[in-house]
């Protein structure tokens, strides 16, 4: 990624340019007005007319991560796990300084998945054998630091606070991971990564898949009780279905702190104005005060 791209980041406009160029290279029709499904670490565009979702990564420097996503998806498919599959097109494709991949389009035609459904998917994922190919050890800190290095339009004192918070959390996180049994984890296990198509529930987004403590996949739901107002009964259903309450594990506070830093630096990337800026301010105030019960809002 050149210096101009680093300053520009991933925006809807430059992601759309890469999507159109990659479709042209792959022999797919071009849809300039394709719906943007998501903009975060990647941009996802829906092309339902040809049954494809186009996924645009931030830069060509993410080649190893993109290759891992494709390998994991094919491995899950081979085990019959409910997941989304890459198309048969040669991929990834380099386009406009980004890496682009193509995935089957599955219309999200149902209400959001229940926490029981998420728990069942994670239980079944964690029951799979470890893959027969290398996966990275769980480590969310490099991506958090990269976000902090390239972000613009955010107050310097906020960036400095988050950088120091990462410094303070990193050693404890690494020690916990090193001392815990490590297995396949999804890495970003929340309801937003469950796609419901009628009575089918699919676990999607394999960017953060790694080898680490399985507890990492349980933390987002556990912390949602305090941060997002998840009813206690819903969390009890999640625990009953999965079979473990991660809040009772000694490592939970360390994992929760790390997860919250990750969520805040993710939001920071698009928090220059509007609702994201307001929510970023809420999260920063709660982190500065060590307020574990301040309500956050999903965007």
PDB file of C-alpha atoms in Angstrom, residues 3-225:
ATOM      1  CA  UNK A   3       1.603   6.385   1.183  1.00  0.00           C
ATOM      2  CA  UNK A   4      -1.384   7.910  -0.605  1.00  0.00           C
ATOM      3  CA  UNK A   5      -3.512   4.829   0.099  1.00  0.00           C
ATOM      4  CA  UNK A   6      -2.372   4.813   3.727  1.00  0.00           C
ATOM      5  CA  UNK A   7      -3.610   8.383   4.107  1.00  0.00           C
ATOM      6  CA  UNK A   8      -6.814   7.754   2.198  1.00  0.00           C
ATOM      7  CA  UNK A   9      -7.713   4.502   3.944  1.00  0.00           C
ATOM      8  CA  UNK A  10     -10.544   2.337   2.715  1.00  0.00           C
ATOM      9  CA  UNK A  11     -13.563   4.392   1.702  1.00  0.00           C
ATOM     10  CA  UNK A  12     -16.727   3.518  -0.146  1.00  0.00           C
ATOM     11  CA  UNK A  13     -15.492   5.342  -3.239  1.00  0.00           C
ATOM     12  CA  UNK A  14     -12.058   3.725  -3.536  1.00  0.00           C
ATOM     13  CA  UNK A  15     -13.463   0.312  -2.560  1.00  0.00           C
ATOM     14  CA  UNK A  16     -16.072   0.644  -5.299  1.00  0.00           C
ATOM     15  CA  UNK A  17     -13.346   1.473  -7.836  1.00  0.00           C
ATOM     16  CA  UNK A  18     -11.448  -1.670  -6.834  1.00  0.00           C
ATOM     17  CA  UNK A  19     -14.622  -3.755  -6.963  1.00  0.00           C
ATOM     18  CA  UNK A  20     -15.430  -2.605 -10.505  1.00  0.00           C
ATOM     19  CA  UNK A  21     -11.870  -3.157 -11.725  1.00  0.00           C
ATOM     20  CA  UNK A  22     -11.755  -6.654 -10.216  1.00  0.00           C
ATOM     21  CA  UNK A  23     -15.102  -7.597 -11.744  1.00  0.00           C
ATOM     22  CA  UNK A  24     -13.783  -6.487 -15.112  1.00  0.00           C
ATOM     23  CA  UNK A  25     -10.655  -8.633 -14.656  1.00  0.00           C
ATOM     24  CA  UNK A  26     -12.757 -11.627 -13.577  1.00  0.00           C
ATOM     25  CA  UNK A  27     -15.137 -11.309 -16.523  1.00  0.00           C
ATOM     26  CA  UNK A  28     -18.091 -10.377 -14.329  1.00  0.00           C
ATOM     27  CA  UNK A  29     -20.635  -7.716 -15.304  1.00  0.00           C
ATOM     28  CA  UNK A  30     -20.041  -4.327 -13.735  1.00  0.00           C
ATOM     29  CA  UNK A  31     -22.642  -2.917 -11.374  1.00  0.00           C
ATOM     30  CA  UNK A  32     -21.573   0.655 -10.487  1.00  0.00           C
ATOM     31  CA  UNK A  33     -24.482   1.013  -8.061  1.00  0.00           C
ATOM     32  CA  UNK A  34     -23.945  -2.306  -6.257  1.00  0.00           C
ATOM     33  CA  UNK A  35     -25.138  -2.240  -2.658  1.00  0.00           C
ATOM     34  CA  UNK A  36     -22.414  -1.738  -0.048  1.00  0.00           C
ATOM     35  CA  UNK A  37     -23.126  -4.321   2.645  1.00  0.00           C
ATOM     36  CA  UNK A  38     -20.332  -3.439   5.045  1.00  0.00           C
ATOM     37  CA  UNK A  39     -17.367  -1.094   5.377  1.00  0.00           C
ATOM     38  CA  UNK A  40     -14.782  -1.913   8.024  1.00  0.00           C
ATOM     39  CA  UNK A  41     -11.558  -3.837   7.644  1.00  0.00           C
ATOM     40  CA  UNK A  42     -13.031  -4.830   4.279  1.00  0.00           C
ATOM     41  CA  UNK A  43     -15.723  -3.506   1.992  1.00  0.00           C
ATOM     42  CA  UNK A  44     -18.424  -5.953   0.873  1.00  0.00           C
ATOM     43  CA  UNK A  45     -20.555  -5.346  -2.197  1.00  0.00           C
ATOM     44  CA  UNK A  46     -23.580  -7.458  -3.159  1.00  0.00           C
ATOM     45  CA  UNK A  47     -24.115  -8.507  -6.761  1.00  0.00           C
ATOM     46  CA  UNK A  48     -27.277 -10.612  -6.419  1.00  0.00           C
ATOM     47  CA  UNK A  49     -27.802 -10.550 -10.185  1.00  0.00           C
ATOM     48  CA  UNK A  50     -24.810 -12.886 -10.579  1.00  0.00           C
ATOM     49  CA  UNK A  51     -24.964 -14.514  -7.131  1.00  0.00           C
ATOM     50  CA  UNK A  52     -21.718 -12.973  -5.898  1.00  0.00           C
ATOM     51  CA  UNK A  53     -20.465 -10.881  -2.985  1.00  0.00           C
ATOM     52  CA  UNK A  54     -17.287  -8.947  -3.754  1.00  0.00           C
ATOM     53  CA  UNK A  55     -14.933  -8.457  -0.810  1.00  0.00           C
ATOM     54  CA  UNK A  56     -12.346  -5.669  -1.053  1.00  0.00           C
ATOM     55  CA  UNK A  57      -9.421  -5.781   1.392  1.00  0.00           C
ATOM     56  CA  UNK A  58      -7.680  -2.625   2.502  1.00  0.00           C
ATOM     57  CA  UNK A  59      -4.445  -3.253   0.610  1.00  0.00           C
ATOM     58  CA  UNK A  60      -2.309  -5.763  -1.239  1.00  0.00           C
ATOM     59  CA  UNK A  61      -0.241  -6.055   1.963  1.00  0.00           C
ATOM     60  CA  UNK A  62      -3.033  -8.247   3.342  1.00  0.00           C
ATOM     61  CA  UNK A  63      -2.162 -11.103   0.962  1.00  0.00           C
ATOM     62  CA  UNK A  64      -1.422 -13.610   3.745  1.00  0.00           C
ATOM     63  CA  UNK A  65      -4.670 -12.782   5.531  1.00  0.00           C
ATOM     64  CA  UNK A  66      -6.725 -13.040   2.343  1.00  0.00           C
ATOM     65  CA  UNK A  67      -5.111 -16.385   1.480  1.00  0.00           C
ATOM     66  CA  UNK A  68      -5.963 -17.591   4.997  1.00  0.00           C
ATOM     67  CA  UNK A  69      -9.622 -16.585   4.599  1.00  0.00           C
ATOM     68  CA  UNK A  70      -9.901 -18.550   1.381  1.00  0.00           C
ATOM     69  CA  UNK A  71      -8.157 -21.597   2.879  1.00  0.00           C
ATOM     70  CA  UNK A  72     -10.362 -21.550   5.987  1.00  0.00           C
ATOM     71  CA  UNK A  73     -13.548 -21.210   3.940  1.00  0.00           C
ATOM     72  CA  UNK A  74     -12.626 -24.166   1.748  1.00  0.00           C
ATOM     73  CA  UNK A  75     -11.652 -26.221   4.799  1.00  0.00           C
ATOM     74  CA  UNK A  76     -14.959 -25.467   6.556  1.00  0.00           C
ATOM     75  CA  UNK A  77     -16.853 -26.418   3.421  1.00  0.00           C
ATOM     76  CA  UNK A  78     -14.945 -29.698   3.312  1.00  0.00           C
ATOM     77  CA  UNK A  79     -16.123 -30.454   6.860  1.00  0.00           C
ATOM     78  CA  UNK A  80     -19.732 -29.613   6.044  1.00  0.00           C
ATOM     79  CA  UNK A  81     -19.741 -26.688   8.471  1.00  0.00           C
ATOM     80  CA  UNK A  82     -22.448 -24.071   7.756  1.00  0.00           C
ATOM     81  CA  UNK A  83     -20.381 -21.341   6.131  1.00  0.00           C
ATOM     82  CA  UNK A  84     -20.135 -19.212   3.000  1.00  0.00           C
ATOM     83  CA  UNK A  85     -17.999 -20.429   0.123  1.00  0.00           C
ATOM     84  CA  UNK A  86     -15.661 -18.598  -2.227  1.00  0.00           C
ATOM     85  CA  UNK A  87     -16.633 -18.807  -5.879  1.00  0.00           C
ATOM     86  CA  UNK A  88     -14.596 -20.874  -8.303  1.00  0.00           C
ATOM     87  CA  UNK A  89     -13.075 -17.799  -9.929  1.00  0.00           C
ATOM     88  CA  UNK A  90      -9.266 -17.421  -9.783  1.00  0.00           C
ATOM     89  CA  UNK A  91      -8.604 -15.250  -6.751  1.00  0.00           C
ATOM     90  CA  UNK A  92      -7.583 -13.011  -5.157  1.00  0.00           C
ATOM     91  CA  UNK A  93      -7.340 -10.321  -7.819  1.00  0.00           C
ATOM     92  CA  UNK A  94      -5.211  -7.200  -7.419  1.00  0.00           C
ATOM     93  CA  UNK A  95      -7.245  -4.142  -8.371  1.00  0.00           C
ATOM     94  CA  UNK A  96      -6.540  -0.467  -7.763  1.00  0.00           C
ATOM     95  CA  UNK A  97      -4.046  -1.269  -5.002  1.00  0.00           C
ATOM     96  CA  UNK A  98      -6.433  -3.612  -3.168  1.00  0.00           C
ATOM     97  CA  UNK A  99      -6.981  -7.363  -2.987  1.00  0.00           C
ATOM     98  CA  UNK A 100     -10.408  -8.537  -4.086  1.00  0.00           C
ATOM     99  CA  UNK A 101     -12.119 -11.895  -3.555  1.00  0.00           C
ATOM    100  CA  UNK A 102     -15.453 -13.299  -4.701  1.00  0.00           C
ATOM    101  CA  UNK A 103     -17.933 -15.199  -2.529  1.00  0.00           C
ATOM    102  CA  UNK A 104     -21.316 -16.833  -2.944  1.00  0.00           C
ATOM    103  CA  UNK A 105     -24.190 -14.446  -2.402  1.00  0.00           C
ATOM    104  CA  UNK A 106     -26.642 -15.582   0.246  1.00  0.00           C
ATOM    105  CA  UNK A 107     -29.591 -13.230   0.831  1.00  0.00           C
ATOM    106  CA  UNK A 108     -29.996 -12.378   4.490  1.00  0.00           C
ATOM    107  CA  UNK A 109     -33.732 -12.941   4.466  1.00  0.00           C
ATOM    108  CA  UNK A 110     -34.495 -13.618   8.112  1.00  0.00           C
ATOM    109  CA  UNK A 111     -34.469 -11.675  11.390  1.00  0.00           C
ATOM    110  CA  UNK A 112     -31.076 -11.489  13.156  1.00  0.00           C
ATOM    111  CA  UNK A 113     -29.882 -14.786  14.540  1.00  0.00           C
ATOM    112  CA  UNK A 114     -30.637 -15.526  18.170  1.00  0.00           C
ATOM    113  CA  UNK A 115     -27.813 -15.861  20.667  1.00  0.00           C
ATOM    114  CA  UNK A 116     -28.739 -19.519  20.937  1.00  0.00           C
ATOM    115  CA  UNK A 117     -27.999 -19.940  17.222  1.00  0.00           C
ATOM    116  CA  UNK A 118     -24.659 -18.167  17.634  1.00  0.00           C
ATOM    117  CA  UNK A 119     -23.785 -20.383  20.599  1.00  0.00           C
ATOM    118  CA  UNK A 120     -24.623 -23.536  18.641  1.00  0.00           C
ATOM    119  CA  UNK A 121     -22.448 -22.437  15.708  1.00  0.00           C
ATOM    120  CA  UNK A 122     -19.512 -21.708  18.018  1.00  0.00           C
ATOM    121  CA  UNK A 123     -19.959 -24.989  19.885  1.00  0.00           C
ATOM    122  CA  UNK A 124     -19.863 -26.886  16.595  1.00  0.00           C
ATOM    123  CA  UNK A 125     -16.943 -24.838  15.256  1.00  0.00           C
ATOM    124  CA  UNK A 126     -14.916 -25.511  18.397  1.00  0.00           C
ATOM    125  CA  UNK A 127     -15.662 -29.222  18.086  1.00  0.00           C
ATOM    126  CA  UNK A 128     -13.892 -29.414  14.716  1.00  0.00           C
ATOM    127  CA  UNK A 129     -10.332 -30.725  14.577  1.00  0.00           C
ATOM    128  CA  UNK A 130      -7.590 -28.162  14.189  1.00  0.00           C
ATOM    129  CA  UNK A 131      -6.897 -27.522  10.489  1.00  0.00           C
ATOM    130  CA  UNK A 132      -4.009 -29.271   8.800  1.00  0.00           C
ATOM    131  CA  UNK A 133      -2.506 -25.993   7.611  1.00  0.00           C
ATOM    132  CA  UNK A 134      -0.793 -23.193   9.541  1.00  0.00           C
ATOM    133  CA  UNK A 135      -2.892 -20.532  11.223  1.00  0.00           C
ATOM    134  CA  UNK A 136      -1.589 -17.508  13.123  1.00  0.00           C
ATOM    135  CA  UNK A 137      -1.699 -17.391  16.894  1.00  0.00           C
ATOM    136  CA  UNK A 138      -4.460 -15.074  18.079  1.00  0.00           C
ATOM    137  CA  UNK A 139      -3.008 -11.560  18.266  1.00  0.00           C
ATOM    138  CA  UNK A 140      -5.326  -8.570  17.726  1.00  0.00           C
ATOM    139  CA  UNK A 141      -2.705  -5.972  18.682  1.00  0.00           C
ATOM    140  CA  UNK A 142      -0.922  -5.502  15.334  1.00  0.00           C
ATOM    141  CA  UNK A 143      -4.133  -4.519  13.576  1.00  0.00           C
ATOM    142  CA  UNK A 144      -5.086  -2.169  16.418  1.00  0.00           C
ATOM    143  CA  UNK A 145      -1.694  -0.475  16.188  1.00  0.00           C
ATOM    144  CA  UNK A 146      -1.940  -0.218  12.405  1.00  0.00           C
ATOM    145  CA  UNK A 147      -5.300   1.518  12.768  1.00  0.00           C
ATOM    146  CA  UNK A 148      -3.775   3.978  15.209  1.00  0.00           C
ATOM    147  CA  UNK A 149      -0.807   4.660  12.933  1.00  0.00           C
ATOM    148  CA  UNK A 150      -2.819   5.534   9.824  1.00  0.00           C
ATOM    149  CA  UNK A 151      -5.972   7.122  11.259  1.00  0.00           C
ATOM    150  CA  UNK A 152      -6.718  10.756  10.503  1.00  0.00           C
ATOM    151  CA  UNK A 153      -9.313  13.187  11.772  1.00  0.00           C
ATOM    152  CA  UNK A 154      -9.227  11.839  15.353  1.00  0.00           C
ATOM    153  CA  UNK A 155      -7.994  13.904  18.302  1.00  0.00           C
ATOM    154  CA  UNK A 156      -4.334  13.290  19.023  1.00  0.00           C
ATOM    155  CA  UNK A 157      -4.997  12.752  22.718  1.00  0.00           C
ATOM    156  CA  UNK A 158      -7.503  10.000  21.896  1.00  0.00           C
ATOM    157  CA  UNK A 159      -5.044   8.213  19.631  1.00  0.00           C
ATOM    158  CA  UNK A 160      -2.333   8.534  22.290  1.00  0.00           C
ATOM    159  CA  UNK A 161      -4.629   7.169  25.003  1.00  0.00           C
ATOM    160  CA  UNK A 162      -5.556   4.139  22.911  1.00  0.00           C
ATOM    161  CA  UNK A 163      -1.914   3.471  22.045  1.00  0.00           C
ATOM    162  CA  UNK A 164      -0.996   3.536  25.729  1.00  0.00           C
ATOM    163  CA  UNK A 165      -3.971   1.340  26.611  1.00  0.00           C
ATOM    164  CA  UNK A 166      -2.753  -1.203  24.053  1.00  0.00           C
ATOM    165  CA  UNK A 167       0.719  -1.082  25.597  1.00  0.00           C
ATOM    166  CA  UNK A 168      -0.745  -1.713  29.043  1.00  0.00           C
ATOM    167  CA  UNK A 169      -2.953  -4.610  27.908  1.00  0.00           C
ATOM    168  CA  UNK A 170      -0.628  -6.436  25.545  1.00  0.00           C
ATOM    169  CA  UNK A 171       1.684  -8.262  27.958  1.00  0.00           C
ATOM    170  CA  UNK A 172      -1.196  -9.656  30.006  1.00  0.00           C
ATOM    171  CA  UNK A 173      -2.997 -10.804  26.872  1.00  0.00           C
ATOM    172  CA  UNK A 174       0.072 -12.521  25.429  1.00  0.00           C
ATOM    173  CA  UNK A 175       0.816 -14.263  28.726  1.00  0.00           C
ATOM    174  CA  UNK A 176      -2.754 -15.528  28.944  1.00  0.00           C
ATOM    175  CA  UNK A 177      -2.741 -16.861  25.380  1.00  0.00           C
ATOM    176  CA  UNK A 178       0.643 -18.510  25.895  1.00  0.00           C
ATOM    177  CA  UNK A 179      -0.538 -20.295  29.062  1.00  0.00           C
ATOM    178  CA  UNK A 180      -3.939 -21.420  27.718  1.00  0.00           C
ATOM    179  CA  UNK A 181      -4.864 -24.369  25.491  1.00  0.00           C
ATOM    180  CA  UNK A 182      -5.020 -23.121  21.913  1.00  0.00           C
ATOM    181  CA  UNK A 183      -7.453 -24.290  19.264  1.00  0.00           C
ATOM    182  CA  UNK A 184      -9.289 -22.983  16.219  1.00  0.00           C
ATOM    183  CA  UNK A 185     -11.217 -19.779  16.977  1.00  0.00           C
ATOM    184  CA  UNK A 186     -13.356 -17.624  14.716  1.00  0.00           C
ATOM    185  CA  UNK A 187     -11.815 -14.479  16.143  1.00  0.00           C
ATOM    186  CA  UNK A 188     -14.749 -12.094  15.641  1.00  0.00           C
ATOM    187  CA  UNK A 189     -17.732 -14.074  16.881  1.00  0.00           C
ATOM    188  CA  UNK A 190     -20.814 -11.891  17.157  1.00  0.00           C
ATOM    189  CA  UNK A 191     -24.315 -11.990  15.698  1.00  0.00           C
ATOM    190  CA  UNK A 192     -23.335  -9.641  12.883  1.00  0.00           C
ATOM    191  CA  UNK A 193     -21.226 -12.479  11.511  1.00  0.00           C
ATOM    192  CA  UNK A 194     -24.139 -14.907  11.397  1.00  0.00           C
ATOM    193  CA  UNK A 195     -26.053 -14.865   8.133  1.00  0.00           C
ATOM    194  CA  UNK A 196     -29.574 -16.265   8.206  1.00  0.00           C
ATOM    195  CA  UNK A 197     -31.175 -17.557   5.031  1.00  0.00           C
ATOM    196  CA  UNK A 198     -34.524 -18.985   5.968  1.00  0.00           C
ATOM    197  CA  UNK A 199     -33.815 -21.800   8.405  1.00  0.00           C
ATOM    198  CA  UNK A 200     -30.102 -21.853   7.569  1.00  0.00           C
ATOM    199  CA  UNK A 201     -27.638 -20.032   9.818  1.00  0.00           C
ATOM    200  CA  UNK A 202     -24.133 -19.532   8.430  1.00  0.00           C
ATOM    201  CA  UNK A 203     -21.056 -18.327  10.301  1.00  0.00           C
ATOM    202  CA  UNK A 204     -19.288 -15.847   8.019  1.00  0.00           C
ATOM    203  CA  UNK A 205     -16.144 -13.647   7.906  1.00  0.00           C
ATOM    204  CA  UNK A 206     -12.944 -15.625   8.391  1.00  0.00           C
ATOM    205  CA  UNK A 207     -10.514 -12.712   8.487  1.00  0.00           C
ATOM    206  CA  UNK A 208      -9.725 -13.102  12.190  1.00  0.00           C
ATOM    207  CA  UNK A 209      -9.622 -16.920  12.326  1.00  0.00           C
ATOM    208  CA  UNK A 210      -6.650 -18.010  14.420  1.00  0.00           C
ATOM    209  CA  UNK A 211      -5.360 -20.477  16.970  1.00  0.00           C
ATOM    210  CA  UNK A 212      -6.060 -19.307  20.500  1.00  0.00           C
ATOM    211  CA  UNK A 213      -8.189 -19.853  23.611  1.00  0.00           C
ATOM    212  CA  UNK A 214     -11.765 -20.718  22.681  1.00  0.00           C
ATOM    213  CA  UNK A 215     -12.910 -18.281  25.341  1.00  0.00           C
ATOM    214  CA  UNK A 216     -12.059 -15.450  22.934  1.00  0.00           C
ATOM    215  CA  UNK A 217     -15.108 -16.349  20.827  1.00  0.00           C
ATOM    216  CA  UNK A 218     -17.383 -16.197  23.881  1.00  0.00           C
ATOM    217  CA  UNK A 219     -16.308 -12.770  25.122  1.00  0.00           C
ATOM    218  CA  UNK A 220     -18.349 -10.611  22.681  1.00  0.00           C
ATOM    219  CA  UNK A 221     -21.649 -12.062  23.907  1.00  0.00           C
ATOM    220  CA  UNK A 222     -20.643 -11.971  27.574  1.00  0.00           C
ATOM    221  CA  UNK A 223     -19.610  -8.309  27.472  1.00  0.00           C
ATOM    222  CA  UNK A 224     -22.800  -7.431  25.572  1.00  0.00           C
ATOM    223  CA  UNK A 225     -24.727  -7.752  28.841  1.00  0.00           C
TER     224      UNK A 225
END
